[in-house]
C-alpha cells in the first residue's frame, strides 16, 4: 500500500494538531474543481512557516495531479518527484497538431496512473496506453483515435471503474472494460467508420457489472435480432437522442435488461419525441409492481420528471424509480404533452399522482381542458391527479390561480402554491372544498 504520509516525519504532531489532521484540513481546503490552482496554492502555503513548508513539501498526496498546462510546464518534473510513489492523476489537453513531450514523460509511470483524461483532435494515442495499468480507476478520452489492433492497457486494468469515450475512434479489443461500473459513449466511431448497434452490443456485453450507462443514439441499425443483456446492478441510464428515422432507440432499449433500474434520464429534440416515447414506455411498463404506488410528476418548461414513490410505511415511504425527460428546445410543448399522456396510460389504476408545475406552464391549460372519449363522454387529463403544487414568481397570483384550478378540477384534493416574496418563499395550501 502506498503511504500518504510525509516522506520525512520527525514527529506525529504539527504544533497542537496531529499531523494527519493538519494534512486533512489542507486537503479539504483545496478546490478539486481546479487542481492546477490547488498546486499553485500549495506552493504559496509553503511560505507560511518552515513547518508548513516541510509538511506540504514532503506529503506525496498533495502532488499527485499532473496537468499539461503552460502555467505548469516548468514544474511538472518537480511535482512528479514530490509525488513519491503515490497514484497519479493525469490531465492532457492539446488541440494542436504538435504534441509535446508531456505524454512521453508520463508514459514510464503508467503503472502509477489512477485517473487519466486526454482531450485532443484525432491523435493516435495507442503507443501511450499499451501497458498494464493496475491502479487505473478512471479513463476519460475525448477526440482520440487508436490503431485497429490496439489492446488498451494490455487488457490489464483490474481497478478500472469509470470510462468516458467522447468523439473517440474506439479500438476492437475492449476487454479492459470487464470490471467497469460506469460507461459513457458519445459520438464514438470505429476506426473504419460509424458504430453499429452490433458493435454497441459487443461493448455492453464486455461490461456486465455496469451501474451507470450514458449513451447517444448515433448508431447504425444492422437489423439483427439479439438476446437482451442482463445488467443486475444497472441503476442509472441516460440517453441523448435526436431525430431517429432508423428507430435505433427502440433497438438499444430492447437489448438492455435492467431489473433494478431506478433512474432513466433522456434529452431529446422537439423533432424527435417518438424515440423518447418508445424509451419511456418500455421502461415504465417494467415498473408495474403489485403494491400501490404514488407517482410524482414534476414539469418544467423544458422537462418532465416522473418519479415513483413505493408505499412503505405512511411516515417514511421508500423511493422508487424515476424518469426524467428533458427537451433541448422548450419552444414547443406538444412533445411534453404527448409524453405525459403516454405516462398517464401506464400508471396503474391504484396509483396516486401528485404534480409540481410552473404556474405559467402551458401544461396548466392542458390539465384544465377536458378531453372527449370515443363513447362521447368527457374526462380530465391525468384523472389520477390528487394534488398539485404551483411554483410562481408573483405571490399575488397564488389565490387566483388556486381558486380557478379548484373550480375547474374538482377531483384534485389539494392545491399548493409557492411564490417568492423578496428573499423568502411564501407557501399556501388550498383544500378543494368544491370536490364532487
Short mmCIF file of C-alpha atoms in Angstrom, two decimals, residues 63-420:
data_model
loop_
_atom_site.label_atom_id
_atom_site.label_comp_id
_atom_site.label_asym_id
_atom_site.label_seq_id
_atom_site.Cartn_x
_atom_site.Cartn_y
_atom_site.Cartn_z
CA UNK A 63 1.45 16.48 -5.65
CA UNK A 64 -0.34 13.68 -7.48
CA UNK A 65 -2.22 15.81 -10.04
CA UNK A 66 -0.07 16.28 -13.15
CA UNK A 67 -1.57 18.65 -15.76
CA UNK A 68 -0.32 19.55 -19.22
CA UNK A 69 -0.67 23.30 -18.92
CA UNK A 70 1.59 26.19 -19.98
CA UNK A 71 1.47 27.54 -16.41
CA UNK A 72 2.72 24.19 -15.10
CA UNK A 73 5.29 23.13 -17.69
CA UNK A 74 8.29 24.31 -15.67
CA UNK A 75 7.14 22.49 -12.52
CA UNK A 76 5.97 19.10 -13.82
CA UNK A 77 9.22 17.23 -13.13
CA UNK A 78 9.35 18.72 -9.65
CA UNK A 79 5.76 17.67 -8.88
CA UNK A 80 6.36 14.15 -10.14
CA UNK A 81 9.37 13.87 -7.84
CA UNK A 82 7.40 15.15 -4.85
CA UNK A 83 4.58 12.65 -5.50
CA UNK A 84 6.88 9.81 -4.44
CA UNK A 85 5.23 6.54 -5.43
CA UNK A 86 1.66 7.75 -4.93
CA UNK A 87 -1.01 7.11 -7.63
CA UNK A 88 -1.14 9.88 -10.25
CA UNK A 89 -3.99 11.82 -11.87
CA UNK A 90 -3.06 12.80 -15.43
CA UNK A 91 -4.76 15.56 -17.46
CA UNK A 92 -3.69 16.20 -21.07
CA UNK A 93 -5.38 18.78 -23.33
CA UNK A 94 -3.90 19.59 -26.73
CA UNK A 95 -5.96 20.64 -29.76
CA UNK A 96 -2.99 21.49 -32.00
CA UNK A 97 -1.14 19.30 -34.46
CA UNK A 98 2.00 19.38 -32.33
CA UNK A 99 2.15 17.05 -29.33
CA UNK A 100 4.97 17.87 -26.96
CA UNK A 101 6.85 15.64 -24.53
CA UNK A 102 4.15 15.53 -21.82
CA UNK A 103 2.80 12.04 -22.54
CA UNK A 104 6.32 10.73 -23.20
CA UNK A 105 7.30 11.99 -19.75
CA UNK A 106 4.36 10.29 -18.03
CA UNK A 107 4.40 7.05 -20.03
CA UNK A 108 7.10 5.33 -17.92
CA UNK A 109 4.88 5.98 -14.87
CA UNK A 110 1.80 4.31 -16.38
CA UNK A 111 1.80 1.72 -13.60
CA UNK A 112 1.03 4.58 -11.17
CA UNK A 113 -1.83 6.17 -13.12
CA UNK A 114 -5.03 6.37 -11.07
CA UNK A 115 -7.01 8.53 -13.48
CA UNK A 116 -6.23 9.89 -16.92
CA UNK A 117 -8.06 12.44 -19.06
CA UNK A 118 -6.88 13.02 -22.64
CA UNK A 119 -8.56 15.63 -24.86
CA UNK A 120 -7.19 16.12 -28.34
CA UNK A 121 -8.12 16.08 -32.04
CA UNK A 122 -7.81 12.64 -33.69
CA UNK A 123 -4.42 11.92 -32.17
CA UNK A 124 -3.48 8.24 -32.12
CA UNK A 125 -2.59 7.50 -28.50
CA UNK A 126 -2.11 3.74 -28.90
CA UNK A 127 1.61 3.93 -28.08
CA UNK A 128 0.91 5.52 -24.67
CA UNK A 129 -1.88 3.19 -23.48
CA UNK A 130 -0.42 -0.21 -24.28
CA UNK A 131 0.94 -1.44 -20.94
CA UNK A 132 -0.81 -2.73 -17.80
CA UNK A 133 -2.33 -0.07 -15.53
CA UNK A 134 -3.01 -1.87 -12.24
CA UNK A 135 -4.10 1.29 -10.34
CA UNK A 136 -6.19 2.93 -13.07
CA UNK A 137 -9.72 3.71 -11.88
CA UNK A 138 -10.92 6.38 -14.34
CA UNK A 139 -10.31 6.82 -18.09
CA UNK A 140 -11.69 9.85 -19.96
CA UNK A 141 -10.84 10.16 -23.66
CA UNK A 142 -12.03 12.94 -25.99
CA UNK A 143 -11.22 13.15 -29.68
CA UNK A 144 -8.52 10.47 -29.66
CA UNK A 145 -8.05 7.55 -32.03
CA UNK A 146 -6.39 4.15 -31.90
CA UNK A 147 -4.87 1.66 -34.25
CA UNK A 148 -7.31 -1.13 -35.21
CA UNK A 149 -5.37 -3.78 -33.28
CA UNK A 150 -4.80 -1.76 -30.12
CA UNK A 151 -5.35 -3.55 -26.83
CA UNK A 152 -5.92 -0.85 -24.23
CA UNK A 153 -3.52 -1.26 -21.31
CA UNK A 154 -2.78 -4.81 -22.45
CA UNK A 155 -6.25 -5.69 -21.06
CA UNK A 156 -4.78 -5.39 -17.54
CA UNK A 157 -6.90 -2.82 -15.67
CA UNK A 158 -8.24 -4.62 -12.57
CA UNK A 159 -9.30 -1.35 -10.89
CA UNK A 160 -10.90 0.43 -13.87
CA UNK A 161 -14.42 1.53 -12.88
CA UNK A 162 -15.23 4.65 -14.96
CA UNK A 163 -14.79 5.13 -18.72
CA UNK A 164 -15.92 8.05 -20.90
CA UNK A 165 -15.41 7.91 -24.69
CA UNK A 166 -16.39 11.18 -26.39
CA UNK A 167 -15.79 11.52 -30.16
CA UNK A 168 -13.40 8.61 -29.97
CA UNK A 169 -12.42 6.06 -32.59
CA UNK A 170 -12.76 3.00 -30.39
CA UNK A 171 -10.41 0.02 -30.88
CA UNK A 172 -11.71 -3.51 -31.38
CA UNK A 173 -10.29 -5.00 -28.20
CA UNK A 174 -12.16 -3.66 -25.18
CA UNK A 175 -11.54 -6.49 -22.73
CA UNK A 176 -10.27 -3.87 -20.27
CA UNK A 177 -13.93 -2.95 -19.63
CA UNK A 178 -14.85 -6.20 -17.92
CA UNK A 179 -14.97 -4.73 -14.38
CA UNK A 180 -16.47 -1.39 -15.38
CA UNK A 181 -19.10 0.33 -13.20
CA UNK A 182 -19.80 3.49 -15.25
CA UNK A 183 -19.67 3.89 -19.05
CA UNK A 184 -20.33 6.94 -21.24
CA UNK A 185 -20.32 6.73 -25.06
CA UNK A 186 -20.97 9.87 -27.11
CA UNK A 187 -20.12 10.32 -30.79
CA UNK A 188 -18.00 7.18 -30.92
CA UNK A 189 -16.92 5.56 -34.19
CA UNK A 190 -14.96 2.56 -35.38
CA UNK A 191 -11.53 3.09 -36.94
CA UNK A 192 -13.19 2.04 -40.20
CA UNK A 193 -16.39 4.07 -39.87
CA UNK A 194 -19.65 4.51 -37.95
CA UNK A 195 -20.66 2.40 -34.98
CA UNK A 196 -23.37 -0.20 -35.48
CA UNK A 197 -25.77 -1.37 -32.83
CA UNK A 198 -23.99 -4.70 -33.04
CA UNK A 199 -20.74 -3.04 -32.01
CA UNK A 200 -22.51 -1.34 -29.11
CA UNK A 201 -23.91 -4.73 -28.12
CA UNK A 202 -20.37 -6.15 -28.02
CA UNK A 203 -19.18 -3.30 -25.77
CA UNK A 204 -22.09 -3.74 -23.37
CA UNK A 205 -21.50 -7.48 -23.35
CA UNK A 206 -17.94 -6.80 -22.17
CA UNK A 207 -19.25 -4.71 -19.22
CA UNK A 208 -21.68 -6.92 -17.28
CA UNK A 209 -21.18 -5.11 -13.95
CA UNK A 210 -22.35 -1.66 -15.05
CA UNK A 211 -24.18 0.56 -12.57
CA UNK A 212 -24.41 3.70 -14.77
CA UNK A 213 -24.74 3.99 -18.55
CA UNK A 214 -24.75 7.17 -20.67
CA UNK A 215 -25.40 6.84 -24.42
CA UNK A 216 -26.39 8.75 -27.50
CA UNK A 217 -28.33 7.09 -30.35
CA UNK A 218 -25.87 7.77 -33.14
CA UNK A 219 -25.58 4.15 -34.27
CA UNK A 220 -26.39 2.34 -37.48
CA UNK A 221 -29.14 -0.25 -37.16
CA UNK A 222 -27.93 -3.55 -38.59
CA UNK A 223 -31.44 -5.14 -38.28
CA UNK A 224 -30.10 -8.16 -36.38
CA UNK A 225 -32.11 -9.63 -33.51
CA UNK A 226 -30.21 -10.12 -30.27
CA UNK A 227 -30.97 -11.57 -26.88
CA UNK A 228 -31.30 -8.91 -24.15
CA UNK A 229 -28.25 -8.41 -21.96
CA UNK A 230 -28.88 -8.70 -18.21
CA UNK A 231 -27.37 -5.96 -16.03
CA UNK A 232 -28.35 -6.81 -12.45
CA UNK A 233 -26.57 -3.78 -10.95
CA UNK A 234 -27.55 -1.16 -13.56
CA UNK A 235 -29.42 1.61 -11.72
CA UNK A 236 -28.98 4.70 -13.92
CA UNK A 237 -29.36 5.17 -17.70
CA UNK A 238 -29.05 8.47 -19.57
CA UNK A 239 -29.86 8.60 -23.30
CA UNK A 240 -29.31 11.60 -25.60
CA UNK A 241 -31.46 11.21 -28.70
CA UNK A 242 -32.01 13.31 -31.82
CA UNK A 243 -34.03 12.76 -34.99
CA UNK A 244 -34.18 8.98 -35.27
CA UNK A 245 -35.70 7.67 -38.52
CA UNK A 246 -33.98 4.30 -38.15
CA UNK A 247 -35.59 3.65 -34.75
CA UNK A 248 -32.25 2.89 -33.17
CA UNK A 249 -33.53 3.99 -29.77
CA UNK A 250 -36.00 1.12 -29.51
CA UNK A 251 -33.33 -1.31 -30.70
CA UNK A 252 -30.96 -0.10 -27.98
CA UNK A 253 -33.59 -0.32 -25.25
CA UNK A 254 -34.65 -3.81 -26.31
CA UNK A 255 -31.17 -5.22 -25.74
CA UNK A 256 -30.81 -3.90 -22.16
CA UNK A 257 -32.50 -5.74 -19.32
CA UNK A 258 -32.05 -3.87 -16.02
CA UNK A 259 -34.41 -5.17 -13.32
CA UNK A 260 -33.01 -2.78 -10.69
CA UNK A 261 -33.05 0.38 -12.80
CA UNK A 262 -34.11 3.36 -10.68
CA UNK A 263 -33.24 6.39 -12.85
CA UNK A 264 -33.91 6.86 -16.54
CA UNK A 265 -32.99 10.26 -17.96
CA UNK A 266 -33.16 11.36 -21.57
CA UNK A 267 -32.59 14.56 -23.52
CA UNK A 268 -34.32 14.91 -26.86
CA UNK A 269 -35.03 17.35 -29.66
CA UNK A 270 -38.60 18.51 -30.17
CA UNK A 271 -38.29 16.94 -33.64
CA UNK A 272 -37.87 13.51 -32.11
CA UNK A 273 -40.47 12.73 -29.42
CA UNK A 274 -41.20 9.30 -30.92
CA UNK A 275 -37.89 7.65 -29.85
CA UNK A 276 -38.29 9.08 -26.37
CA UNK A 277 -41.84 7.75 -26.15
CA UNK A 278 -40.61 4.29 -27.08
CA UNK A 279 -37.88 4.54 -24.50
CA UNK A 280 -40.09 5.81 -21.67
CA UNK A 281 -42.96 3.45 -22.49
CA UNK A 282 -40.69 0.42 -22.47
CA UNK A 283 -39.20 1.44 -19.15
CA UNK A 284 -42.39 2.46 -17.36
CA UNK A 285 -44.11 -0.80 -18.25
CA UNK A 286 -41.38 -2.66 -16.38
CA UNK A 287 -42.17 -0.71 -13.20
CA UNK A 288 -45.60 -2.28 -12.70
CA UNK A 289 -45.28 -3.65 -9.18
CA UNK A 290 -48.04 -5.41 -7.25
CA UNK A 291 -48.20 -2.84 -4.45
CA UNK A 292 -49.89 0.57 -4.80
CA UNK A 293 -47.61 3.42 -5.79
CA UNK A 294 -47.59 7.18 -5.74
CA UNK A 295 -46.34 8.98 -8.86
CA UNK A 296 -44.85 12.46 -8.54
CA UNK A 297 -44.82 14.39 -11.82
CA UNK A 298 -42.57 17.47 -11.94
CA UNK A 299 -42.97 19.67 -15.02
CA UNK A 300 -40.70 22.47 -16.16
CA UNK A 301 -40.89 24.34 -19.43
CA UNK A 302 -38.12 22.07 -20.71
CA UNK A 303 -38.67 18.76 -18.93
CA UNK A 304 -40.90 16.20 -17.25
CA UNK A 305 -39.79 14.17 -14.24
CA UNK A 306 -41.91 11.14 -13.33
CA UNK A 307 -40.80 9.64 -10.03
CA UNK A 308 -42.30 6.64 -8.27
CA UNK A 309 -42.79 6.54 -4.50
CA UNK A 310 -43.20 2.99 -3.27
CA UNK A 311 -45.61 2.73 -0.37
CA UNK A 312 -43.50 1.68 2.58
CA UNK A 313 -44.77 2.98 5.89
CA UNK A 314 -47.01 6.02 5.92
CA UNK A 315 -44.37 8.02 7.79
CA UNK A 316 -41.44 7.13 5.53
CA UNK A 317 -42.39 6.00 2.02
CA UNK A 318 -39.47 4.48 0.16
CA UNK A 319 -38.13 6.00 -3.03
CA UNK A 320 -38.67 4.14 -6.26
CA UNK A 321 -37.75 4.60 -9.93
CA UNK A 322 -37.80 7.97 -11.65
CA UNK A 323 -37.95 9.02 -15.29
CA UNK A 324 -36.54 12.38 -16.42
CA UNK A 325 -37.35 13.65 -19.92
CA UNK A 326 -35.60 16.86 -20.97
CA UNK A 327 -36.49 18.95 -24.01
CA UNK A 328 -33.49 20.76 -25.51
CA UNK A 329 -35.66 23.35 -27.23
CA UNK A 330 -38.61 24.26 -24.99
CA UNK A 331 -40.39 26.35 -27.64
CA UNK A 332 -42.83 23.53 -28.41
CA UNK A 333 -44.87 21.98 -25.60
CA UNK A 334 -46.52 19.22 -27.67
CA UNK A 335 -43.78 16.60 -27.10
CA UNK A 336 -44.09 17.04 -23.34
CA UNK A 337 -47.88 16.67 -23.50
CA UNK A 338 -47.50 13.56 -25.64
CA UNK A 339 -45.07 12.05 -23.14
CA UNK A 340 -47.32 12.95 -20.21
CA UNK A 341 -50.27 11.24 -21.92
CA UNK A 342 -48.14 8.15 -22.52
CA UNK A 343 -47.08 8.06 -18.88
CA UNK A 344 -50.71 8.51 -17.85
CA UNK A 345 -51.80 5.39 -19.74
CA UNK A 346 -49.11 3.35 -18.00
CA UNK A 347 -49.77 4.47 -14.43
CA UNK A 348 -51.68 1.70 -12.59
CA UNK A 349 -55.31 2.44 -11.61
CA UNK A 350 -54.42 2.06 -7.92
CA UNK A 351 -51.76 4.76 -8.07
CA UNK A 352 -51.99 8.30 -6.77
CA UNK A 353 -50.48 11.18 -8.78
CA UNK A 354 -49.07 14.42 -7.40
CA UNK A 355 -47.75 17.20 -9.63
CA UNK A 356 -45.24 20.03 -9.31
CA UNK A 357 -45.54 22.58 -12.13
CA UNK A 358 -44.63 26.15 -13.12
CA UNK A 359 -47.78 28.26 -12.78
CA UNK A 360 -47.30 29.79 -16.23
CA UNK A 361 -46.60 26.49 -17.96
CA UNK A 362 -48.95 25.62 -20.89
CA UNK A 363 -49.38 22.26 -19.16
CA UNK A 364 -51.71 24.03 -16.70
CA UNK A 365 -54.16 24.86 -19.51
CA UNK A 366 -53.86 21.30 -20.76
CA UNK A 367 -54.85 19.94 -17.32
CA UNK A 368 -57.91 22.23 -17.22
CA UNK A 369 -59.27 21.15 -20.62
CA UNK A 370 -61.48 18.03 -20.67
CA UNK A 371 -60.98 15.51 -23.45
CA UNK A 372 -63.72 13.78 -25.44
CA UNK A 373 -63.71 9.98 -25.29
CA UNK A 374 -64.86 7.67 -28.09
CA UNK A 375 -68.15 6.95 -26.28
CA UNK A 376 -68.98 10.68 -26.25
CA UNK A 377 -68.14 11.26 -22.59
CA UNK A 378 -65.53 13.68 -21.36
CA UNK A 379 -62.75 13.15 -18.84
CA UNK A 380 -59.93 15.19 -17.35
CA UNK A 381 -56.32 14.72 -18.38
CA UNK A 382 -54.41 12.76 -15.75
CA UNK A 383 -57.54 11.66 -13.86
CA UNK A 384 -55.41 10.09 -11.08
CA UNK A 385 -54.12 13.53 -10.11
CA UNK A 386 -54.83 14.13 -6.42
CA UNK A 387 -52.60 17.09 -5.52
CA UNK A 388 -50.78 19.80 -7.45
CA UNK A 389 -48.07 22.29 -6.47
CA UNK A 390 -47.63 25.54 -8.43
CA UNK A 391 -44.34 27.45 -8.39
CA UNK A 392 -44.96 31.16 -9.01
CA UNK A 393 -42.79 34.24 -9.46
CA UNK A 394 -45.52 36.58 -8.16
CA UNK A 395 -47.27 35.89 -4.84
CA UNK A 396 -50.31 37.95 -5.89
CA UNK A 397 -51.18 35.21 -8.41
CA UNK A 398 -51.50 32.50 -5.75
CA UNK A 399 -55.15 32.77 -4.73
CA UNK A 400 -56.49 33.47 -8.23
CA UNK A 401 -54.62 30.53 -9.75
CA UNK A 402 -55.52 28.11 -6.95
CA UNK A 403 -59.22 29.04 -6.86
CA UNK A 404 -59.57 28.88 -10.63
CA UNK A 405 -57.93 25.47 -10.76
CA UNK A 406 -60.05 24.22 -7.84
CA UNK A 407 -63.30 25.25 -9.55
CA UNK A 408 -62.22 23.60 -12.79
CA UNK A 409 -60.62 20.40 -11.43
CA UNK A 410 -62.91 19.40 -8.58
CA UNK A 411 -61.27 15.98 -8.47
CA UNK A 412 -57.96 17.41 -7.19
CA UNK A 413 -57.98 17.43 -3.39
CA UNK A 414 -55.00 19.64 -2.52
CA UNK A 415 -53.57 22.68 -4.32
CA UNK A 416 -50.35 24.24 -3.04
CA UNK A 417 -48.66 27.43 -4.24
CA UNK A 418 -45.09 28.50 -3.62
CA UNK A 419 -44.05 32.05 -4.54
CA UNK A 420 -41.03 34.23 -3.97
#
